[in-house]
mmCIF file of C-alpha atoms and ligand atoms in Angstrom:
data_model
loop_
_atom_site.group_PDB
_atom_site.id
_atom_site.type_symbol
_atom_site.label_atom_id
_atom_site.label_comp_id
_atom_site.label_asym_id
_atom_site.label_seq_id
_atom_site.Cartn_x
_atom_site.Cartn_y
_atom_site.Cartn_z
ATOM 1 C CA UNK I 21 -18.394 44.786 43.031
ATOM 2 C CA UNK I 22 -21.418 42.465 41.818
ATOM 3 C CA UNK I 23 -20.060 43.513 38.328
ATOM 4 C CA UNK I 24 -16.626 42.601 38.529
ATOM 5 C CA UNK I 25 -17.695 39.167 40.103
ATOM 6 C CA UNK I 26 -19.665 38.758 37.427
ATOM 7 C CA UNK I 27 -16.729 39.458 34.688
ATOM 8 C CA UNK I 28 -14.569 37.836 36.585
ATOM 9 C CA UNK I 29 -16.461 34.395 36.271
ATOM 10 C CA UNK I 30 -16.974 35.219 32.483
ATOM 11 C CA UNK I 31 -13.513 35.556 31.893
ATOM 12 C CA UNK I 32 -12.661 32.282 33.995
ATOM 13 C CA UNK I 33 -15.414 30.307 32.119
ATOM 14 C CA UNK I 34 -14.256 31.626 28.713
ATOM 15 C CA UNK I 35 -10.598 30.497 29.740
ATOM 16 C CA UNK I 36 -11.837 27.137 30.794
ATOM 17 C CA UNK I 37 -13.975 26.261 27.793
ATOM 18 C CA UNK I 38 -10.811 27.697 25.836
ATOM 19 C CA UNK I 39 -8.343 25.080 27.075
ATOM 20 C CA UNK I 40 -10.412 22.293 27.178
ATOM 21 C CA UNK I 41 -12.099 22.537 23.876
ATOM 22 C CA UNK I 42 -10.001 22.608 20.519
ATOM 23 C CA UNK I 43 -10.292 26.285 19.178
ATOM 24 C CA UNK I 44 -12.005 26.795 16.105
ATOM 25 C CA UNK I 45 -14.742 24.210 17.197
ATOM 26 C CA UNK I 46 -17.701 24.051 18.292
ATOM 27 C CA UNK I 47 -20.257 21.527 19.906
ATOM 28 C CA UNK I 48 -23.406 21.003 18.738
ATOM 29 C CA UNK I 49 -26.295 17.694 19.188
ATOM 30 C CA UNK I 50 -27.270 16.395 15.890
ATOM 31 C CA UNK I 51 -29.969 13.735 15.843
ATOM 32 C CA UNK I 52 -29.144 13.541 19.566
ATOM 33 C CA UNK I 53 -25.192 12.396 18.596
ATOM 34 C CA UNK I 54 -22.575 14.682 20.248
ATOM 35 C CA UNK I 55 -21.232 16.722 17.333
ATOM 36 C CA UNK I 56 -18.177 18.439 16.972
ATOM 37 C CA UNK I 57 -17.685 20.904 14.034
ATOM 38 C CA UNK I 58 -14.262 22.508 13.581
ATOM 39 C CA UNK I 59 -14.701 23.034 9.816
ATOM 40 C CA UNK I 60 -13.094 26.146 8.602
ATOM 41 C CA UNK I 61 -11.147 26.519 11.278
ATOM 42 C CA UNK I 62 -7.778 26.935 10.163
ATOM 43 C CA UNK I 63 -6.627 23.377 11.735
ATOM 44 C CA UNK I 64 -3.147 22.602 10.465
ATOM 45 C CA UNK I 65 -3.412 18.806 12.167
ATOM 46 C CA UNK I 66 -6.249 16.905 13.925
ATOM 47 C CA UNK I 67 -6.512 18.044 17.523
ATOM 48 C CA UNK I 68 -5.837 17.061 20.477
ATOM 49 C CA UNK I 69 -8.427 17.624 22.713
ATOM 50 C CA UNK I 70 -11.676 16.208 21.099
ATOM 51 C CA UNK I 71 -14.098 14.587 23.525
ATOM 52 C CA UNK I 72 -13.872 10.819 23.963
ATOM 53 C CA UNK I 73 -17.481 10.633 23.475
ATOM 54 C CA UNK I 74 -17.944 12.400 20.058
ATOM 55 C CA UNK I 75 -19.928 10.609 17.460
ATOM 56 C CA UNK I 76 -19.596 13.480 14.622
ATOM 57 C CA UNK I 77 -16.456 15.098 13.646
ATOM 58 C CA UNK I 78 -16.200 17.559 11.070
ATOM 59 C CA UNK I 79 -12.794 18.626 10.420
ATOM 60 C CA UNK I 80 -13.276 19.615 7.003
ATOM 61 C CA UNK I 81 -11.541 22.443 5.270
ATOM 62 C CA UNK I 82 -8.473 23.215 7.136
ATOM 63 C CA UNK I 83 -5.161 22.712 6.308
ATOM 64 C CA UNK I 84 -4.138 19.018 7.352
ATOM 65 C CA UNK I 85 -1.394 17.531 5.686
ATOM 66 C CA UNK I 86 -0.654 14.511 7.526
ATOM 67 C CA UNK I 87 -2.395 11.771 9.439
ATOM 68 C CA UNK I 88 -0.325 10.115 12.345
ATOM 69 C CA UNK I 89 -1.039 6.724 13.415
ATOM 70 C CA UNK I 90 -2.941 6.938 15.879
ATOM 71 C CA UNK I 91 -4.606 10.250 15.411
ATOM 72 C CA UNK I 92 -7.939 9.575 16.282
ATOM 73 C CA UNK I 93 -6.942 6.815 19.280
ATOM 74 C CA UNK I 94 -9.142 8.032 21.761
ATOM 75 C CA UNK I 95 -12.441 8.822 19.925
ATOM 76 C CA UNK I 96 -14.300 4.913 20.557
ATOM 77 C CA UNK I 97 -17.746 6.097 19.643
ATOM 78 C CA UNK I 98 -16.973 8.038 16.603
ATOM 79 C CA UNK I 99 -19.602 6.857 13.985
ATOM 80 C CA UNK I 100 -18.451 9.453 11.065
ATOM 81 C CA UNK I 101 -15.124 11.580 10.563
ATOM 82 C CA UNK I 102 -15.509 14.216 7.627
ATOM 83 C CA UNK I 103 -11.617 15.209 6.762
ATOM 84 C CA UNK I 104 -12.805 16.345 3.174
ATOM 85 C CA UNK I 105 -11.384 19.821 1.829
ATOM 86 C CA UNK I 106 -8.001 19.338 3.408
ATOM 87 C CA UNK I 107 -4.251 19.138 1.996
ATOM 88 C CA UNK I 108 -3.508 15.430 3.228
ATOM 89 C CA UNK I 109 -0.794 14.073 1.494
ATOM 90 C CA UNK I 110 0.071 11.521 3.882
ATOM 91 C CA UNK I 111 -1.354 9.051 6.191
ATOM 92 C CA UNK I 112 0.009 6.907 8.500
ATOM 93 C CA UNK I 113 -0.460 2.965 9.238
ATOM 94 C CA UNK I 114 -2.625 3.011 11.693
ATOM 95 C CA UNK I 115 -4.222 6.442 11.501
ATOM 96 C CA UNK I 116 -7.530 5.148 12.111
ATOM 97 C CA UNK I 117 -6.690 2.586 14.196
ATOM 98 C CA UNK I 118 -8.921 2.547 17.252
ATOM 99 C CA UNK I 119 -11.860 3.686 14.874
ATOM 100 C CA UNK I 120 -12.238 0.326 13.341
ATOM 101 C CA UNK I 121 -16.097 -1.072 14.809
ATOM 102 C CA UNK I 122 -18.204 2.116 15.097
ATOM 103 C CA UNK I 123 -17.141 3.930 12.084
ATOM 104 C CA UNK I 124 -19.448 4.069 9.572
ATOM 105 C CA UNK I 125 -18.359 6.894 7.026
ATOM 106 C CA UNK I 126 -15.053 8.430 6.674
ATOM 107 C CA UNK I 127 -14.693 11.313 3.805
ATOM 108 C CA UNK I 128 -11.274 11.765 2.309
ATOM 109 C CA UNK I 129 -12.650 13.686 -0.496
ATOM 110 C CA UNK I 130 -10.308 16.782 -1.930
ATOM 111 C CA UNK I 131 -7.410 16.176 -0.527
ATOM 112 C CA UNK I 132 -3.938 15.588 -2.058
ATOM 113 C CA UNK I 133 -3.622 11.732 -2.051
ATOM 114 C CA UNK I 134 -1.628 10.449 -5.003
ATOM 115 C CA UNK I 135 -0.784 7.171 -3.355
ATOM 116 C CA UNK I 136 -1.609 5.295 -0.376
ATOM 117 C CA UNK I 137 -0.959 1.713 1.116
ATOM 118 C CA UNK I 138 -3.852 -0.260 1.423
ATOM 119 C CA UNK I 139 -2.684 -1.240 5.364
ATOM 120 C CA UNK I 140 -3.946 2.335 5.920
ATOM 121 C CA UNK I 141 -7.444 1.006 5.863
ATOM 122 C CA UNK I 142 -6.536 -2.321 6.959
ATOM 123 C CA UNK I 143 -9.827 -3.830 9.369
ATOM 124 C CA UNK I 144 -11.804 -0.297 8.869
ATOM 125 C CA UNK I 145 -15.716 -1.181 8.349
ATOM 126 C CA UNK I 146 -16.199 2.552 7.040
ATOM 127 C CA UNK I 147 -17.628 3.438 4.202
ATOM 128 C CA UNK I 148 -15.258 5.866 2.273
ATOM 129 C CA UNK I 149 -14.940 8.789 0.051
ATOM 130 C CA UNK I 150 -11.710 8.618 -2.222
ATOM 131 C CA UNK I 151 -13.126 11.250 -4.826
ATOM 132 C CA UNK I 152 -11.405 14.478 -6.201
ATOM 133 C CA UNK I 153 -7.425 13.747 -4.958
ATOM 134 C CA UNK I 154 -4.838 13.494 -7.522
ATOM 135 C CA UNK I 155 -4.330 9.806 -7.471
ATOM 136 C CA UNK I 156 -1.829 7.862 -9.500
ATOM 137 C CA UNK I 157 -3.109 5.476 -11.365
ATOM 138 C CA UNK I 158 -0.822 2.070 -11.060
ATOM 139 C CA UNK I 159 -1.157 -1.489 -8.669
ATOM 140 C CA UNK I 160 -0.972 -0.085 -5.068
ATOM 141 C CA UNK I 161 -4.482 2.322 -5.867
ATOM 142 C CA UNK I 162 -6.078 -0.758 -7.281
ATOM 143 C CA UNK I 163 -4.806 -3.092 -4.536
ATOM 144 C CA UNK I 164 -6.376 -0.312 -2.007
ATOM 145 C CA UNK I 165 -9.868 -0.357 -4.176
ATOM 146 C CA UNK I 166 -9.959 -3.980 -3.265
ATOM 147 C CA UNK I 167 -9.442 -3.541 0.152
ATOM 148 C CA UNK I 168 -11.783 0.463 0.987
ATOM 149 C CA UNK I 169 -15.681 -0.264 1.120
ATOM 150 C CA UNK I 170 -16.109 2.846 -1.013
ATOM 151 C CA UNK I 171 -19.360 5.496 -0.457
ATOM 152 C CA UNK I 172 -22.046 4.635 -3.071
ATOM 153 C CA UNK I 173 -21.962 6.665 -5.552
ATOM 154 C CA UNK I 174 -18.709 8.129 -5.268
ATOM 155 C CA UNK I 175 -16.460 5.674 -7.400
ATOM 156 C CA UNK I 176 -16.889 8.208 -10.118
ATOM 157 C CA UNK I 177 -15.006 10.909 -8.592
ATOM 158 C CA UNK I 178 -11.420 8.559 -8.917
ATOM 159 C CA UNK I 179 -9.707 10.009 -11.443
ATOM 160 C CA UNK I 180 -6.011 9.235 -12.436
ATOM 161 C CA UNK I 181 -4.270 12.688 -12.124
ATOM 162 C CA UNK I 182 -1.116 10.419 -13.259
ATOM 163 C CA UNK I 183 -0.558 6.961 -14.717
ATOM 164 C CA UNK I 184 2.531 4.678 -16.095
ATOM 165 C CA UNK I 185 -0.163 4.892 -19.035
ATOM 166 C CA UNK I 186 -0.596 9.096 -20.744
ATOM 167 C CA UNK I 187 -3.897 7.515 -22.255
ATOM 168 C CA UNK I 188 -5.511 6.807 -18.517
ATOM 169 C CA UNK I 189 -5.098 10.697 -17.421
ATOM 170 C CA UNK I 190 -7.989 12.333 -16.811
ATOM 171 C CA UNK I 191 -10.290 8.650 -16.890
ATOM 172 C CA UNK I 192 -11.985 7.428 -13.793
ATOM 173 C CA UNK I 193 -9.953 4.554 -12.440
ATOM 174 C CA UNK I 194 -12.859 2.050 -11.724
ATOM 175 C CA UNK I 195 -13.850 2.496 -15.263
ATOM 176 C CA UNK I 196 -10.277 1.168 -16.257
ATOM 177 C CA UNK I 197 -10.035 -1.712 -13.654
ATOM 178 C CA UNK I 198 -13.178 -3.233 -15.318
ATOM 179 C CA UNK I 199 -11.161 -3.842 -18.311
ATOM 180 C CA UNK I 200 -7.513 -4.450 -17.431
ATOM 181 C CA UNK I 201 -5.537 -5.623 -14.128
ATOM 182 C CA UNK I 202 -3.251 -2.774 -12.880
ATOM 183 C CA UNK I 203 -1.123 -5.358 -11.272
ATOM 184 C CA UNK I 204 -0.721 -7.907 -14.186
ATOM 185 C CA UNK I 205 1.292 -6.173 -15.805
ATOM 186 C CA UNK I 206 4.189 -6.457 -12.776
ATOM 187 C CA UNK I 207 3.551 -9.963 -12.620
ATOM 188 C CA UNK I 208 4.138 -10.859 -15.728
ATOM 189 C CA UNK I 209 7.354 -9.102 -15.798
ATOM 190 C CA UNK I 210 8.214 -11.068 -12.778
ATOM 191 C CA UNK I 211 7.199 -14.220 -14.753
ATOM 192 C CA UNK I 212 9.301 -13.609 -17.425
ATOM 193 C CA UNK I 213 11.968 -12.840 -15.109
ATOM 194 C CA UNK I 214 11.531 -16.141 -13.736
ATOM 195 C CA UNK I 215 11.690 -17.743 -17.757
ATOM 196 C CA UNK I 216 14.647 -15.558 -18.360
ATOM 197 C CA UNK I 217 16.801 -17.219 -14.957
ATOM 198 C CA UNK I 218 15.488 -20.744 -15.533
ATOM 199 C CA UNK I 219 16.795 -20.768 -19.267
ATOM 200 C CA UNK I 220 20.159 -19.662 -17.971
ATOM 201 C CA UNK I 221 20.539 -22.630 -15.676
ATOM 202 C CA UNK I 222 19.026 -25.076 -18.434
ATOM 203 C CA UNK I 223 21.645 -23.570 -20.887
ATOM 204 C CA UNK I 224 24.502 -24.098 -18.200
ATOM 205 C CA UNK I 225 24.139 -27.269 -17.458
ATOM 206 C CA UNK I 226 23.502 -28.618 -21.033
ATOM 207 C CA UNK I 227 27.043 -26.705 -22.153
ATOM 208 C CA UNK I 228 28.121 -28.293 -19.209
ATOM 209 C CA UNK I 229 26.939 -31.979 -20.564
ATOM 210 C CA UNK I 230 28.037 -31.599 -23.319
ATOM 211 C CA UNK I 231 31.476 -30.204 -22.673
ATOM 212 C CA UNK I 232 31.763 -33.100 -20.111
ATOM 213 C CA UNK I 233 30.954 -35.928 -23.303
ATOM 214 C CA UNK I 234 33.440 -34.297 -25.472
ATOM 215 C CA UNK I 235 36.260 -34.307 -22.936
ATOM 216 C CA UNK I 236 35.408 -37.965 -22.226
ATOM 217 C CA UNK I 237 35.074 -38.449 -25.994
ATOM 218 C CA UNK I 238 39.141 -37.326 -26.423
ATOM 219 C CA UNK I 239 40.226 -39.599 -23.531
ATOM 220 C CA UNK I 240 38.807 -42.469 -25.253
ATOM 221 C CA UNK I 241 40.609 -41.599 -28.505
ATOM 222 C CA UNK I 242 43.483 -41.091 -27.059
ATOM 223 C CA UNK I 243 43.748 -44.074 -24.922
ATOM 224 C CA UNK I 244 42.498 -46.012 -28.325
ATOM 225 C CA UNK I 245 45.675 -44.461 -30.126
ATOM 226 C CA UNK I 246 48.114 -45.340 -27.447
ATOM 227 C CA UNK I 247 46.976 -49.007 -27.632
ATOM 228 C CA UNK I 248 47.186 -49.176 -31.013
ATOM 229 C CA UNK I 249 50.922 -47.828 -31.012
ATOM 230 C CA UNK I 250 51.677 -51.170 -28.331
ATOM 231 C CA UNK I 251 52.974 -54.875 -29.706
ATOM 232 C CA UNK I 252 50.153 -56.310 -30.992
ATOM 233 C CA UNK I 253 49.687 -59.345 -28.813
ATOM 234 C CA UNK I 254 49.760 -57.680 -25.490
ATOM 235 C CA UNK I 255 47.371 -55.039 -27.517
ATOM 236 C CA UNK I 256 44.519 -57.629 -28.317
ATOM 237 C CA UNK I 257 43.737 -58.173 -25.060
ATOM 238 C CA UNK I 258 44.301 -54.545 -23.631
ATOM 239 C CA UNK I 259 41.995 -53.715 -26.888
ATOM 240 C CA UNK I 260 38.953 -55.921 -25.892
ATOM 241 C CA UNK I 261 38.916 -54.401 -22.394
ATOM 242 C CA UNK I 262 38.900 -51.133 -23.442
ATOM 243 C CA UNK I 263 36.283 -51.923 -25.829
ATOM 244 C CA UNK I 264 34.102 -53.565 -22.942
ATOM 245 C CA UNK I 265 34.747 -50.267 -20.775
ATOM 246 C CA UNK I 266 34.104 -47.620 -23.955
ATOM 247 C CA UNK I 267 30.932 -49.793 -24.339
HETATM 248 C C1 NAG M 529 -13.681 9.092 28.317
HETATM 249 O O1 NAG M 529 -12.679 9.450 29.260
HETATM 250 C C2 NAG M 529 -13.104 9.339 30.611
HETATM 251 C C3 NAG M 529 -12.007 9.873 31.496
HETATM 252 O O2 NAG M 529 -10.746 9.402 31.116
HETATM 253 C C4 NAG M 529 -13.449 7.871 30.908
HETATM 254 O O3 NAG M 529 -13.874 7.721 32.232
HETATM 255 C C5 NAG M 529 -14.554 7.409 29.955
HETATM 256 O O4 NAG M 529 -14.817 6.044 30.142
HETATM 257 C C6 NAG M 529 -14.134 7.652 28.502
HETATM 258 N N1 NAG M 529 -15.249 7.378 27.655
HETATM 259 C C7 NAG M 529 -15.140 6.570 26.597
HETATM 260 C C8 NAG M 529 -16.382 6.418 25.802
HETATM 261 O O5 NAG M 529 -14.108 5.997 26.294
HETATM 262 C C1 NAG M 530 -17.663 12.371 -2.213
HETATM 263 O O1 NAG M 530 -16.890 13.527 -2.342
HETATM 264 C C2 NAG M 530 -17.206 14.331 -3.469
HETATM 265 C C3 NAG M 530 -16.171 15.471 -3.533
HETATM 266 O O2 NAG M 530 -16.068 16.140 -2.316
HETATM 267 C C4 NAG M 530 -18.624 14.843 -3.338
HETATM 268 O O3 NAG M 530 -18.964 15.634 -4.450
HETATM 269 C C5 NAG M 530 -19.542 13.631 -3.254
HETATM 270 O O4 NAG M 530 -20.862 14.071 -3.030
HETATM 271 C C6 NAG M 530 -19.141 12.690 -2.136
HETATM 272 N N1 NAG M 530 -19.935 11.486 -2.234
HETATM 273 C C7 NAG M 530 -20.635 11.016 -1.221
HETATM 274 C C8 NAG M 530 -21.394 9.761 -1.482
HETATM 275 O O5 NAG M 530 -20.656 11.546 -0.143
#
């Protein structure tokens, strides 16, 4: 009897922790900070149930593709978020909102980013970890350099996996923005754009001057030639008038 009891409140205390703690994780203090660790845990997307009052999440090699805005809403106190070793692809506006003022270090290392709006990060304080994802190399990833406070020491590890440019391949990006502006290059095909239209107006209007002067030019002559062809008394003083208005 004492046995069964005793199985029996094993089994329900294995089914409780079960539900209320995300499988594949476990709980640990670190430095007396509530730690969570689901690495390696097969995690296809974040979960759902992570304590409110974790300051440690590892969540690092699994399987997550995508970040939802949102994602880590109700996690206030987190202070660092390891999503390293995953497959993300994708990540929302807003993904980390509700992270923004405790977060100190966020790692996004080896993933699959190859582009990513710099709104993502928009108000994050983090320090970050970009390194090792197949990034394209073109104005939105420099735009998003300007904006991500990036981990020290780990600028190196952007590398253009693809770029407008064959010769950047393989290069770190930061290395390349120290010598040329990604995003020049778009504006001044916009300027010239701009040239292009305003020469097209000039060019209009002046044809239009001048086709304008040479009509005018032919009613002048004309009237001049009908005058002429008049008796010439009544044409002297229809002549000086039209002189005075020509004039
Ligand atoms: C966590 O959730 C509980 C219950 O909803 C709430 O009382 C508590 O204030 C939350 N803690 C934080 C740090 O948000
Ligand atoms: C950033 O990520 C790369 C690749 O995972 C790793 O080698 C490097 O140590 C990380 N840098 C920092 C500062 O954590």
């Amino acid at each position: 009897m004492w046995v069964l009891l005793q199985s029996f409140v094993l089994i329900a205390f294995c089914f409780h922790s079960a539900t209320t703690f995300p499988k594949g994780c476990y709980h640990a203090e670190e430095n007396g900070y509530k730690t969570i660790r689901c690495s390696n845990a097969q995690l296809v997307e974040i979960p759902k149930d992570i304590p409110n009052d974790t300051r440690k999440l590892f969540l690092d090699f699994n399987h997550i593709t995508f970040l939802p805005h949102d994602a880590f809403r109700n996690l206030p106190l987190l202070l660092e978020l390891d999503l390293s070793h995953n497959a993300i692809t994708r990540m929302e506006i807003g993904a980390f909102r509700g992270l923004l003022e405790n977060l100190h270090s966020l790692d996004l290392s080896s993933n699959k980013l190859v582009s990513v709006n710099k709104d993502v990060f928009s108000n994050l304080k983090a320090k970050v970890n970009l390194s090792s994802n197949p990034w394209l190399c073109d104005c939105k990833l420099q735009e998003l350099i300007g904006k991500v406070d990036l981990m020290v020491g780990s600028s190196g590890g952007i590398v253009c996996d693809s770029s407008a440019q064959e010769e950047h391949v393989g290069k770190p990006f930061l290395q390349l923005i120290t010598d040329m502006d990604f995003c020049s290059v778009y504006k001044r095909t916009t300027d010239i754009a701009m040239l292009v239209t305003m020469f097209g107006w000039f060019a209009m209007v002046i044809s239009y001057l001048v086709y304008y002067v040479r009509q005018n030019q032919e009613d002048a002559r004309r009237h001049l030639e009908y005058l002429k062809s008049l008796p010439s008394k009544q044409r002297k003083s229809e002549e000086s008038s039209t002189i005075s208005t020509v004039v």
